[in-house]
Amino acid sequence: MHKMDFLQPQEKELSLSFIQKGYIIQPTEDRAALDRIQSQIATLAATFLGKEPPQNPTDFLNNIANSIGIAQLNDLRLHVISGLMETDWFRKAYFSCARSLLETLVGNELVMQRNLGLSVQLPHDDSSLLPLHSDVWGSECSPFEVVLWIPLVDCYRTKSMFVLPASLDRQWRDRMHEFADKGTESLFEAIEPEVEWLKVPYGNVVVFTPTIMHGNRVNQEATTRWTLNIRFKGVFTPYSDKRLGEYFSPISVRPVSRIGMKFQLPGGFNE
């Protein structure tokens, strides 16, 4: 029996690359939406600091360390997150930055994480680290999810995140038992020669599978890292502990699915 595969050539190319690497980097599909998000974040940060909205959001965000220290950093981050969650256009704008890519990789009936992740990592700050991990090692994350990771400034080297490409991740996963008593730092030291530091200039987005090992280290660059991350998955895929209505909200359920979910047989047929 012939295998049926009706994907378009570009979809096949993206799919193969994603399966092999575990991530895709591409230009945003809606630059105006991304610029609007960046401007809103810069304005929220400036308000927290008692400053006027910046004329150049990129420079302001890059050099935020000139205006704030580590002690205030989490309060700033929470202020920005709260402001974004109250912005009625934010979630739709975020989705528009990679809509067709998400639909190619995940499907066109999607749910979106209700909350959002914001990373603000000052230069040489060791208080904002995300050690090596894979989100599906615990029971909370489903392997059917992807993360849409969007930098608000140029991200490179230690100002970015590292990933272990999927083809290598599978090999190291089989050796995890060797590090059971050594900790994740020992595991990172072992895989470090093989990890990739994602180079993502502002204006680009990343979609990656949380099944691969990833994380960040101390930002050794001269400017601050600002990145957003939100998870997406197919509405009818397994949810693990992060459930629909609690952690995820539907954003693109199609009419036939809506009809099917509400349909009830009339009485008498099963009597």
Short mmCIF file of C-alpha atoms in Angstrom, two decimals:
data_model
loop_
_atom_site.label_atom_id
_atom_site.label_comp_id
_atom_site.label_asym_id
_atom_site.label_seq_id
_atom_site.Cartn_x
_atom_site.Cartn_y
_atom_site.Cartn_z
CA MET A 1 0.00 0.00 0.00
CA HIS A 2 1.41 3.37 -1.01
CA LYS A 3 2.06 5.86 1.78
CA MET A 4 -0.21 8.89 1.44
CA ASP A 5 1.56 12.21 1.90
CA PHE A 6 -0.26 15.20 0.49
CA LEU A 7 1.97 17.89 1.98
CA GLN A 8 3.24 20.57 -0.37
CA PRO A 9 6.99 20.54 -1.17
CA GLN A 10 7.70 23.50 1.12
CA GLU A 11 5.74 21.83 3.93
CA LYS A 12 7.72 18.62 3.46
CA GLU A 13 10.99 20.54 3.57
CA LEU A 14 10.05 22.35 6.78
CA SER A 15 8.74 19.16 8.36
CA LEU A 16 11.89 17.17 7.61
CA SER A 17 14.11 19.96 8.93
CA PHE A 18 12.05 20.24 12.10
CA ILE A 19 12.18 16.50 12.75
CA GLN A 20 15.94 16.39 12.20
CA LYS A 21 16.87 19.52 14.19
CA GLY A 22 13.97 19.99 16.56
CA TYR A 23 13.62 23.68 15.68
CA ILE A 24 12.99 26.12 12.85
CA ILE A 25 14.24 29.71 12.64
CA GLN A 26 12.58 32.00 10.13
CA PRO A 27 11.66 35.68 9.63
CA THR A 28 8.47 36.75 11.36
CA GLU A 29 5.38 36.49 9.18
CA ASP A 30 4.05 39.81 10.54
CA ARG A 31 6.78 42.37 11.16
CA ALA A 32 4.28 45.10 12.09
CA ALA A 33 2.84 42.87 14.82
CA LEU A 34 6.29 42.04 16.18
CA ASP A 35 7.33 45.71 16.22
CA ARG A 36 4.10 46.57 18.02
CA ILE A 37 4.82 43.92 20.68
CA GLN A 38 8.39 45.16 21.11
CA SER A 39 7.22 48.77 21.43
CA GLN A 40 4.58 47.81 23.99
CA ILE A 41 7.13 45.93 26.09
CA ALA A 42 9.58 48.81 25.96
CA THR A 43 6.81 51.21 27.00
CA LEU A 44 5.77 48.98 29.91
CA ALA A 45 9.40 48.69 31.05
CA ALA A 46 9.89 52.44 30.78
CA THR A 47 6.72 53.07 32.81
CA PHE A 48 8.02 50.75 35.54
CA LEU A 49 11.22 52.81 35.65
CA GLY A 50 9.38 56.14 35.63
CA LYS A 51 10.63 57.02 32.15
CA GLU A 52 8.96 58.22 28.96
CA PRO A 53 8.29 55.65 26.21
CA PRO A 54 11.57 55.21 24.31
CA GLN A 55 11.98 56.43 20.75
CA ASN A 56 14.17 53.42 19.96
CA PRO A 57 12.76 50.32 21.70
CA THR A 58 15.67 48.09 20.60
CA ASP A 59 18.35 50.32 22.11
CA PHE A 60 16.29 50.82 25.27
CA LEU A 61 15.79 47.08 25.82
CA ASN A 62 19.38 46.21 24.95
CA ASN A 63 20.71 48.72 27.47
CA ILE A 64 18.15 48.30 30.26
CA ALA A 65 21.00 47.28 32.62
CA ASN A 66 21.98 50.97 32.74
CA SER A 67 18.66 51.66 34.51
CA ILE A 68 17.97 48.60 36.65
CA GLY A 69 19.76 46.06 38.82
CA ILE A 70 19.20 42.40 39.57
CA ALA A 71 17.20 43.18 42.73
CA GLN A 72 14.45 44.89 40.68
CA LEU A 73 14.55 42.55 37.73
CA ASN A 74 11.77 40.16 38.71
CA ASP A 75 9.42 43.02 39.61
CA LEU A 76 10.09 44.53 36.18
CA ARG A 77 9.44 41.20 34.49
CA LEU A 78 6.14 40.68 36.34
CA HIS A 79 5.05 44.25 35.53
CA VAL A 80 5.66 43.67 31.81
CA ILE A 81 3.92 40.28 31.82
CA SER A 82 0.88 41.76 33.59
CA GLY A 83 0.73 44.62 31.10
CA LEU A 84 0.92 42.28 28.11
CA MET A 85 -1.82 40.03 29.51
CA GLU A 86 -4.09 43.09 29.79
CA THR A 87 -3.36 44.14 26.19
CA ASP A 88 -6.30 42.87 24.13
CA TRP A 89 -4.39 42.58 20.84
CA PHE A 90 -1.23 40.90 22.17
CA ARG A 91 -2.11 37.22 21.83
CA LYS A 92 -3.43 37.52 18.29
CA ALA A 93 -0.39 39.59 17.28
CA TYR A 94 1.95 36.98 18.79
CA PHE A 95 0.24 34.17 16.89
CA SER A 96 0.40 36.15 13.64
CA CYS A 97 4.19 36.24 13.87
CA ALA A 98 4.33 32.53 12.94
CA ARG A 99 0.82 31.45 12.01
CA SER A 100 1.57 29.52 8.83
CA LEU A 101 4.68 27.91 10.33
CA LEU A 102 2.69 26.69 13.34
CA GLU A 103 -0.08 25.39 11.08
CA THR A 104 2.48 23.49 8.98
CA LEU A 105 4.25 21.93 11.95
CA VAL A 106 1.36 21.45 14.39
CA GLY A 107 -1.96 21.71 12.54
CA ASN A 108 -4.66 24.27 11.87
CA GLU A 109 -6.80 23.52 14.95
CA LEU A 110 -4.71 24.94 17.76
CA VAL A 111 -4.70 25.83 21.41
CA MET A 112 -2.44 28.53 22.85
CA GLN A 113 -0.90 28.80 26.29
CA ARG A 114 -2.99 31.16 28.41
CA ASN A 115 0.01 32.71 30.15
CA LEU A 116 3.35 33.73 28.66
CA GLY A 117 7.02 33.41 29.48
CA LEU A 118 9.32 36.43 29.48
CA SER A 119 13.07 36.16 29.94
CA VAL A 120 15.07 39.26 30.83
CA GLN A 121 18.71 38.34 31.31
CA LEU A 122 21.10 41.15 32.21
CA PRO A 123 24.78 40.85 31.27
CA HIS A 124 26.70 38.62 33.72
CA ASP A 125 23.52 37.89 35.71
CA ASP A 126 23.48 34.37 37.16
CA SER A 127 20.05 34.77 38.79
CA SER A 128 18.01 34.24 35.62
CA LEU A 129 19.33 30.91 34.42
CA LEU A 130 17.35 28.05 32.92
CA PRO A 131 19.55 24.96 33.38
CA LEU A 132 19.72 22.18 30.84
CA HIS A 133 16.38 20.37 30.68
CA SER A 134 13.73 18.85 28.46
CA ASP A 135 10.19 19.91 29.34
CA VAL A 136 8.79 16.42 28.82
CA TRP A 137 11.05 14.80 31.42
CA GLY A 138 8.30 15.57 33.94
CA SER A 139 4.59 14.81 33.67
CA GLU A 140 3.42 18.39 33.07
CA CYS A 141 4.40 18.83 29.42
CA SER A 142 3.04 16.93 26.44
CA PRO A 143 5.44 15.91 23.63
CA PHE A 144 2.76 17.19 21.24
CA GLU A 145 3.52 20.83 22.16
CA VAL A 146 5.81 23.34 20.48
CA VAL A 147 7.22 26.58 21.81
CA LEU A 148 7.09 29.80 19.80
CA TRP A 149 10.17 31.67 21.07
CA ILE A 150 10.51 35.29 19.94
CA PRO A 151 13.49 37.54 20.70
CA LEU A 152 12.86 41.25 21.15
CA VAL A 153 16.53 42.07 20.53
CA ASP A 154 19.29 40.33 18.59
CA CYS A 155 20.08 37.03 20.34
CA TYR A 156 23.39 35.25 19.77
CA ARG A 157 26.00 33.22 21.64
CA THR A 158 25.35 33.33 25.41
CA LYS A 159 22.68 36.01 24.93
CA SER A 160 20.55 33.35 23.26
CA MET A 161 19.48 29.81 24.18
CA PHE A 162 21.20 26.53 23.41
CA VAL A 163 19.56 23.38 22.07
CA LEU A 164 20.74 19.85 21.49
CA PRO A 165 19.54 19.03 17.96
CA ALA A 166 16.92 16.30 17.81
CA SER A 167 19.13 13.78 16.01
CA LEU A 168 21.72 14.05 18.82
CA ASP A 169 19.14 14.38 21.58
CA ARG A 170 17.84 10.90 20.83
CA GLN A 171 21.35 9.45 21.23
CA TRP A 172 22.01 11.19 24.56
CA ARG A 173 18.57 10.27 25.88
CA ASP A 174 19.62 6.62 25.71
CA ARG A 175 22.57 7.48 27.99
CA MET A 176 20.65 9.44 30.61
CA HIS A 177 21.13 6.68 33.19
CA GLU A 178 24.86 7.45 33.23
CA PHE A 179 24.12 10.85 34.81
CA ALA A 180 21.44 9.82 37.30
CA ASP A 181 23.70 10.60 40.28
CA LYS A 182 25.76 13.38 38.69
CA GLY A 183 23.21 16.12 38.02
CA THR A 184 22.32 18.19 34.99
CA GLU A 185 25.53 20.25 35.09
CA SER A 186 27.55 17.09 34.47
CA LEU A 187 25.21 16.23 31.62
CA PHE A 188 25.63 19.71 30.13
CA GLU A 189 29.43 19.41 30.30
CA ALA A 190 29.16 16.13 28.40
CA ILE A 191 26.91 17.44 25.63
CA GLU A 192 28.35 20.97 25.45
CA PRO A 193 30.51 20.30 22.37
CA GLU A 194 27.37 19.25 20.49
CA VAL A 195 24.85 21.91 21.53
CA GLU A 196 23.90 24.72 19.16
CA TRP A 197 23.60 28.33 20.29
CA LEU A 198 20.75 29.77 18.26
CA LYS A 199 21.59 32.93 16.36
CA VAL A 200 18.31 34.80 16.05
CA PRO A 201 18.42 38.45 14.95
CA TYR A 202 15.46 40.61 15.93
CA GLY A 203 12.76 40.14 13.31
CA ASN A 204 13.03 36.35 13.39
CA VAL A 205 11.17 33.71 15.37
CA VAL A 206 11.94 30.19 16.57
CA VAL A 207 9.58 27.24 16.88
CA PHE A 208 11.09 24.30 18.76
CA THR A 209 9.94 21.06 20.29
CA PRO A 210 10.32 20.99 24.08
CA THR A 211 11.27 17.31 23.82
CA ILE A 212 14.88 18.27 23.02
CA MET A 213 17.35 19.37 25.68
CA HIS A 214 17.76 23.14 25.90
CA GLY A 215 18.47 25.98 28.32
CA ASN A 216 20.64 29.05 28.78
CA ARG A 217 23.81 30.09 30.57
CA VAL A 218 25.13 33.33 32.05
CA ASN A 219 24.80 36.11 29.47
CA GLN A 220 28.40 37.06 28.75
CA GLU A 221 27.48 39.62 26.10
CA ALA A 222 27.40 43.38 26.68
CA THR A 223 23.64 43.83 26.29
CA THR A 224 20.46 42.37 27.82
CA ARG A 225 18.48 39.44 26.49
CA TRP A 226 14.71 39.91 26.08
CA THR A 227 12.71 36.93 24.80
CA LEU A 228 9.10 35.77 24.88
CA ASN A 229 7.86 32.19 24.76
CA ILE A 230 4.36 30.75 24.42
CA ARG A 231 3.32 27.13 23.79
CA PHE A 232 0.95 25.82 21.11
CA LYS A 233 -0.47 22.38 20.40
CA GLY A 234 -3.21 20.65 18.45
CA VAL A 235 -6.56 20.94 20.18
CA PHE A 236 -7.25 17.19 20.00
CA THR A 237 -3.78 15.95 21.05
CA PRO A 238 -2.92 14.54 24.52
CA TYR A 239 -2.55 17.18 27.24
CA SER A 240 -0.59 15.61 30.15
CA ASP A 241 -1.10 17.74 33.30
CA LYS A 242 -1.44 21.08 31.49
CA ARG A 243 -5.05 20.90 30.44
CA LEU A 244 -7.42 22.67 28.09
CA GLY A 245 -9.20 25.53 29.80
CA GLU A 246 -6.63 25.70 32.59
CA TYR A 247 -3.27 26.07 30.85
CA PHE A 248 -4.37 26.24 27.19
CA SER A 249 -7.17 28.06 25.37
CA PRO A 250 -8.49 27.16 21.89
CA ILE A 251 -7.74 29.73 19.20
CA SER A 252 -8.63 28.09 15.87
CA VAL A 253 -11.26 25.35 16.20
CA ARG A 254 -12.90 24.63 12.84
CA PRO A 255 -16.66 24.51 12.20
CA VAL A 256 -16.90 20.74 11.69
CA SER A 257 -15.11 20.15 14.99
CA ARG A 258 -17.50 22.54 16.76
CA ILE A 259 -20.49 20.72 15.26
CA GLY A 260 -19.07 17.33 16.16
CA MET A 261 -18.31 18.27 19.75
CA LYS A 262 -21.86 19.52 20.30
CA PHE A 263 -23.71 16.85 18.33
CA GLN A 264 -26.03 14.47 20.17
CA LEU A 265 -27.95 11.58 18.64
CA PRO A 266 -31.71 11.84 18.91
CA GLY A 267 -33.42 9.47 21.29
CA GLY A 268 -34.63 6.05 20.28
CA PHE A 269 -31.68 4.79 18.21
CA ASN A 270 -29.93 2.95 21.02
CA GLU A 271 -33.01 1.66 22.82
#
